[in-house]
Amino acid sequence: MELKRKDILSLSDLDREEIDLILQTADSFKEVSTREIKKVPALRGKTVINLFFEPSTRTRTSFELAGKRLSADVINISSTGSSTVKGESLLDTARNIEAMHSDFIIVRHASSGVPQFLAKSLQSAVINAGDGAHAHPSQGLLDLLTIKEAKGTLEGLKVVIVGDILHGRVAHSDIHGLLKYGADIHLVAPPTLIPIGIELWGVTVHYHLDEALHDADVVILLRLQLERQNTAYFPTLREYAKLYGLDRRRLSLAKEDALVMHPGPINRGVEVTSEVADGLSSVILKQVSNGIAVRMALLFLLSGGKND
Ligand code: CP
């Protein structure tokens, strides 16, 4: 099977068959990262450009490692190191990169819609590495892979997503992905951080964490996107932590084998206590490891690779 699309912009664009193909391909690539020589020749001669206009540790590094483990040439460009600081437009920057014969442009930007805009103008495959509050599809995919691996299925699971749903591109991608598998999704946040009308997506909204956690199979904690909050959405971080932070007592309300997930970076003591983040239920670092396999799968499949 192959993925017949040029770009990966949002999980809302992908059907369940395409997501299954990506997850199966990622699963088969996981083994490469455990080899002594962590490399296969699948993308030899291809060029991947990481074009990041916002900070990143996990996504940028894992796209770089994914490209390198597939033997592609990978170049990293950050906003501060690019000529956009001298006034060059984003499109001109991208067109100049493409003139150097890039095959993939991985873009992260603070404005929603930038990857879609570039994808229309470029021949290179564009992968959205996070655009504003809109989407973070590779994070959504690695979350699906991590849950499926631990639970054996995505269907029918009770998944509780806690925190900044309003600005949370990870939440939006997780919801789009999980809904395609019939997960029972519960969102929890202060009313100010819940988008109006999100119930229409087919999710249940709560304002109290304890009530939502009962019988949860998975708890996904979101980072407070303070850089996207230009007004006060809640009184203090201390109050947020008290009402919405996951600690050991609250986790005991979920199923005994519930997974604790967080896309990172974590605000320890705010979204989750260290005891829970580093505890036996946490798969937070597994999410990071799975990120490489998912990004390898995306690069491989978008370059025309087949998984039979
Ligand atoms: N999860 C995530 O996007 O992390 P980074 O911001 O470090 O890439």
XYZ file of N, CA and C in Angstrom, residues 83-198:
348
model
N 17.004 34.463 6.550
C 16.916 35.846 6.060
C 15.534 36.449 6.231
N 14.605 35.738 6.879
C 13.316 36.371 7.204
C 13.542 37.530 8.180
N 14.608 37.429 9.013
C 14.878 38.551 9.950
C 15.340 39.792 9.191
N 15.766 39.615 7.920
C 16.157 40.792 7.109
C 14.988 41.262 6.251
N 13.831 40.681 6.426
C 12.644 41.162 5.726
C 12.190 40.269 4.589
N 12.888 39.146 4.341
C 12.445 38.258 3.260
C 11.113 37.622 3.645
N 10.215 37.505 2.651
C 8.914 36.898 2.976
C 9.086 35.393 3.178
N 8.121 34.811 3.876
C 8.146 33.367 4.127
C 8.143 32.603 2.801
N 7.293 33.065 1.864
C 7.194 32.360 0.587
C 8.504 32.461 -0.189
N 9.128 33.646 -0.178
C 10.425 33.772 -0.863
C 11.458 32.850 -0.232
N 11.478 32.807 1.091
C 12.414 31.906 1.775
C 12.184 30.467 1.321
N 10.929 30.054 1.323
C 10.614 28.664 0.951
C 10.960 28.406 -0.514
N 10.676 29.383 -1.396
C 10.984 29.180 -2.830
C 12.493 29.084 -3.061
N 13.256 29.872 -2.282
C 14.723 29.807 -2.415
C 15.255 28.464 -1.935
N 14.647 27.942 -0.883
C 15.056 26.606 -0.402
C 14.735 25.561 -1.467
N 13.543 25.703 -2.054
C 13.148 24.724 -3.068
C 14.048 24.812 -4.311
N 14.559 26.013 -4.588
C 15.477 26.164 -5.744
C 16.766 25.368 -5.530
N 17.008 24.987 -4.268
C 18.185 24.141 -3.982
C 17.793 22.660 -4.025
N 16.633 22.375 -4.600
C 16.168 21.006 -4.856
C 15.862 20.226 -3.576
N 15.096 20.851 -2.712
C 14.610 20.126 -1.523
C 13.531 19.128 -1.969
N 13.407 18.057 -1.239
C 12.312 17.105 -1.484
C 11.208 17.248 -0.439
N 11.619 17.604 0.788
C 10.636 17.762 1.888
C 10.901 19.080 2.588
N 9.856 19.807 2.905
C 9.986 20.967 3.796
C 9.086 20.708 5.010
N 9.734 20.642 6.172
C 9.006 20.415 7.428
C 8.877 21.789 8.065
N 7.663 22.264 8.263
C 7.510 23.654 8.723
C 6.745 23.744 10.036
N 7.296 24.539 10.940
C 6.599 24.926 12.178
C 6.504 26.438 12.172
N 5.308 26.945 12.487
C 5.107 28.401 12.462
C 4.035 28.795 13.481
N 4.150 29.993 14.015
C 3.177 30.468 15.012
C 1.816 30.784 14.397
N 1.770 30.946 13.063
C 0.493 31.287 12.422
C -0.177 30.045 11.854
N -1.442 29.859 12.195
C -2.212 28.746 11.635
C -2.312 28.941 10.121
N -2.179 27.861 9.373
C -2.378 27.926 7.920
C -1.102 28.065 7.112
N 0.028 28.332 7.757
C 1.283 28.507 7.007
C 1.643 27.243 6.212
N 1.583 26.044 6.793
C 1.928 24.858 5.999
C 0.997 24.676 4.787
N -0.291 24.959 4.967
C -1.246 24.843 3.854
C -0.866 25.819 2.745
N -0.509 27.041 3.129
C -0.127 28.087 2.180
C 1.124 27.656 1.402
N 2.124 27.145 2.102
C 3.360 26.733 1.427
C 3.115 25.511 0.540
N 2.283 24.599 1.013
C 2.046 23.369 0.237
C 1.455 23.688 -1.132
N 0.614 24.735 -1.188
C -0.015 25.114 -2.464
C 0.997 25.708 -3.423
N 2.050 26.322 -2.868
C 2.991 27.065 -3.716
C 4.246 26.272 -4.057
N 4.468 25.140 -3.399
C 5.739 24.417 -3.554
C 5.511 23.028 -4.130
N 6.541 22.547 -4.839
C 6.477 21.161 -5.329
C 6.981 20.176 -4.278
N 7.844 20.662 -3.376
C 8.334 19.788 -2.306
C 7.152 19.310 -1.461
N 7.313 18.116 -0.874
C 6.311 17.660 0.101
C 6.419 18.548 1.331
N 5.283 19.029 1.832
C 5.275 19.863 3.041
C 4.659 19.054 4.185
N 5.353 19.020 5.319
C 4.789 18.382 6.521
C 4.631 19.456 7.589
N 3.426 19.522 8.132
C 3.116 20.478 9.195
C 3.717 19.979 10.516
N 4.661 20.729 11.053
C 5.284 20.361 12.347
C 4.688 21.189 13.481
N 3.482 21.738 13.246
C 2.794 22.555 14.255
C 2.568 23.951 13.711
N 1.279 24.296 13.479
C 0.971 25.652 12.992
C -0.008 26.332 13.956
N 0.499 27.333 14.652
C -0.327 28.109 15.582
C -1.118 27.194 16.502
N -2.389 27.531 16.668
C -3.254 26.705 17.522
C -4.007 25.678 16.694
N -3.607 25.503 15.427
C -4.412 24.686 14.503
C -4.154 23.187 14.606
N -2.951 22.743 14.243
C -2.737 21.293 14.128
C -1.283 20.921 14.338
N -1.077 19.673 14.757
C 0.268 19.113 14.931
C 0.139 17.628 14.571
N -0.020 17.358 13.246
C -0.413 16.000 12.854
C 0.586 14.907 13.224
N 1.901 15.187 13.151
C 2.843 14.102 13.485
C 2.779 13.774 14.980
N 2.460 14.772 15.822
C 2.266 14.507 17.260
C 0.999 13.658 17.454
N -0.064 14.015 16.730
C -1.302 13.225 16.821
C -1.038 11.768 16.444
N -0.265 11.556 15.386
C 0.020 10.189 14.931
C 0.858 9.418 15.945
N 1.855 10.094 16.525
C 2.695 9.379 17.501
C 1.901 9.093 18.777
N 0.942 9.940 19.082
C 0.063 9.656 20.228
C -0.800 8.426 19.939
N -1.348 8.358 18.703
C -2.154 7.179 18.347
C -1.309 5.916 18.412
N -0.084 5.984 17.890
C 0.797 4.809 17.902
C 1.089 4.366 19.337
N 1.347 5.328 20.212
C 1.694 5.007 21.601
C 0.506 4.364 22.319
N -0.689 4.887 22.084
C -1.882 4.309 22.730
C -2.146 2.908 22.182
N -2.054 2.775 20.848
C -2.350 1.473 20.225
C -1.372 0.408 20.711
N -0.136 0.792 20.819
C 0.892 -0.140 21.279
C 0.586 -0.640 22.704
N 0.175 0.280 23.577
C -0.056 -0.078 24.984
C -1.382 -0.802 25.183
N -2.385 -0.386 24.419
C -3.740 -0.922 24.673
C -4.179 -1.960 23.635
N -3.426 -2.081 22.554
C -3.769 -3.059 21.516
C -4.823 -2.577 20.550
N -5.504 -1.508 20.894
C -6.569 -0.963 20.047
C -6.772 0.511 20.388
N -7.449 1.213 19.486
C -7.846 2.591 19.791
C -9.364 2.666 19.966
N -10.021 1.624 19.495
C -11.494 1.655 19.456
C -12.104 1.566 20.849
N -13.048 2.468 21.097
C -13.833 2.400 22.328
C -13.114 2.838 23.595
N -11.876 3.285 23.489
C -11.151 3.699 24.704
C -11.717 5.017 25.223
N -11.719 5.160 26.546
C -12.071 6.453 27.129
C -10.789 7.278 27.258
N -10.718 8.349 26.496
C -9.521 9.195 26.482
C -9.890 10.566 27.044
N -9.200 10.963 28.112
C -9.462 12.259 28.752
C -8.319 13.208 28.361
N -8.670 14.334 27.767
C -7.658 15.321 27.352
C -7.844 16.552 28.241
N -6.778 16.916 28.959
C -6.893 17.939 30.003
C -6.031 19.152 29.670
N -6.615 20.333 29.691
C -5.797 21.537 29.628
C -6.225 22.515 28.547
N -5.228 23.110 27.920
C -5.475 24.232 27.014
C -5.959 23.756 25.644
N -7.254 23.392 25.595
C -7.831 22.886 24.345
C -7.945 24.033 23.339
N -8.170 25.241 23.838
C -8.391 26.395 22.957
C -7.175 26.664 22.064
N -5.983 26.644 22.667
C -4.775 26.946 21.892
C -3.999 25.689 21.535
N -4.536 24.513 21.878
C -3.755 23.278 21.831
C -3.832 22.560 20.498
N -2.833 22.783 19.641
C -2.822 22.110 18.330
C -2.684 20.600 18.489
N -2.023 20.161 19.573
C -1.908 18.718 19.813
C -3.305 18.149 20.098
N -4.069 18.855 20.921
C -5.425 18.369 21.250
C -6.255 18.238 19.983
N -6.172 19.239 19.111
C -6.997 19.205 17.891
C -6.615 17.994 17.025
N -5.301 17.730 16.896
C -4.877 16.579 16.077
C -5.242 15.267 16.756
N -5.066 15.196 18.079
C -5.454 13.970 18.801
C -6.950 13.695 18.624
N -7.755 14.734 18.753
C -9.218 14.535 18.652
C -9.570 14.022 17.245
N -9.017 14.683 16.205
C -9.325 14.238 14.831
C -8.926 12.782 14.630
N -7.735 12.419 15.136
C -7.261 11.042 14.950
C -8.096 10.047 15.730
N -8.319 10.327 17.008
C -9.026 9.377 17.880
C -10.478 9.173 17.451
N -11.114 10.250 16.956
C -12.515 10.124 16.542
C -12.665 9.143 15.386
N -11.627 9.060 14.543
C -11.711 8.134 13.390
C -11.739 6.679 13.852
N -11.323 6.435 15.109
C -11.306 5.072 15.646
C -12.409 4.857 16.680
N -13.312 5.803 16.803
C -14.440 5.617 17.728
C -14.072 5.715 19.192
N -13.002 6.451 19.521
C -12.668 6.643 20.939
C -13.729 7.545 21.590
N -13.868 7.350 22.906
C -14.822 8.142 23.696
C -14.000 9.292 24.321
N -14.110 10.487 23.745
C -13.191 11.570 24.110
C -13.850 12.546 25.087
N -13.140 12.821 26.183
C -13.619 13.759 27.207
C -12.596 14.878 27.348
N -13.036 16.110 27.193
C -12.149 17.267 27.312
C -12.392 17.936 28.654
N -11.314 18.334 29.331
C -11.445 18.988 30.646
C -10.567 20.224 30.673
N -11.126 21.348 31.066
C -10.364 22.600 31.165
C -11.238 23.649 31.834
N -10.631 24.771 32.239
C -11.468 25.902 32.643
C -12.321 26.326 31.439
N -13.531 26.828 31.681
C -14.423 27.184 30.567
C -13.759 28.110 29.552
N -12.850 28.956 30.001
C -12.199 29.910 29.091
C -11.236 29.229 28.118
N -10.832 28.008 28.416
C -9.872 27.310 27.540
C -10.525 26.186 26.732
N -11.876 26.227 26.666
C -12.622 25.263 25.844
C -13.215 26.043 24.657
N -12.908 25.654 23.422
C -13.492 26.379 22.274
C -15.015 26.234 22.248
N -15.693 27.324 21.944
C -17.162 27.295 21.897
C -17.603 26.338 20.791
N -18.541 25.456 21.113
C -19.119 24.566 20.104
C -18.322 23.299 19.845
N -17.274 23.036 20.631
C -16.441 21.849 20.339
C -17.209 20.544 20.574
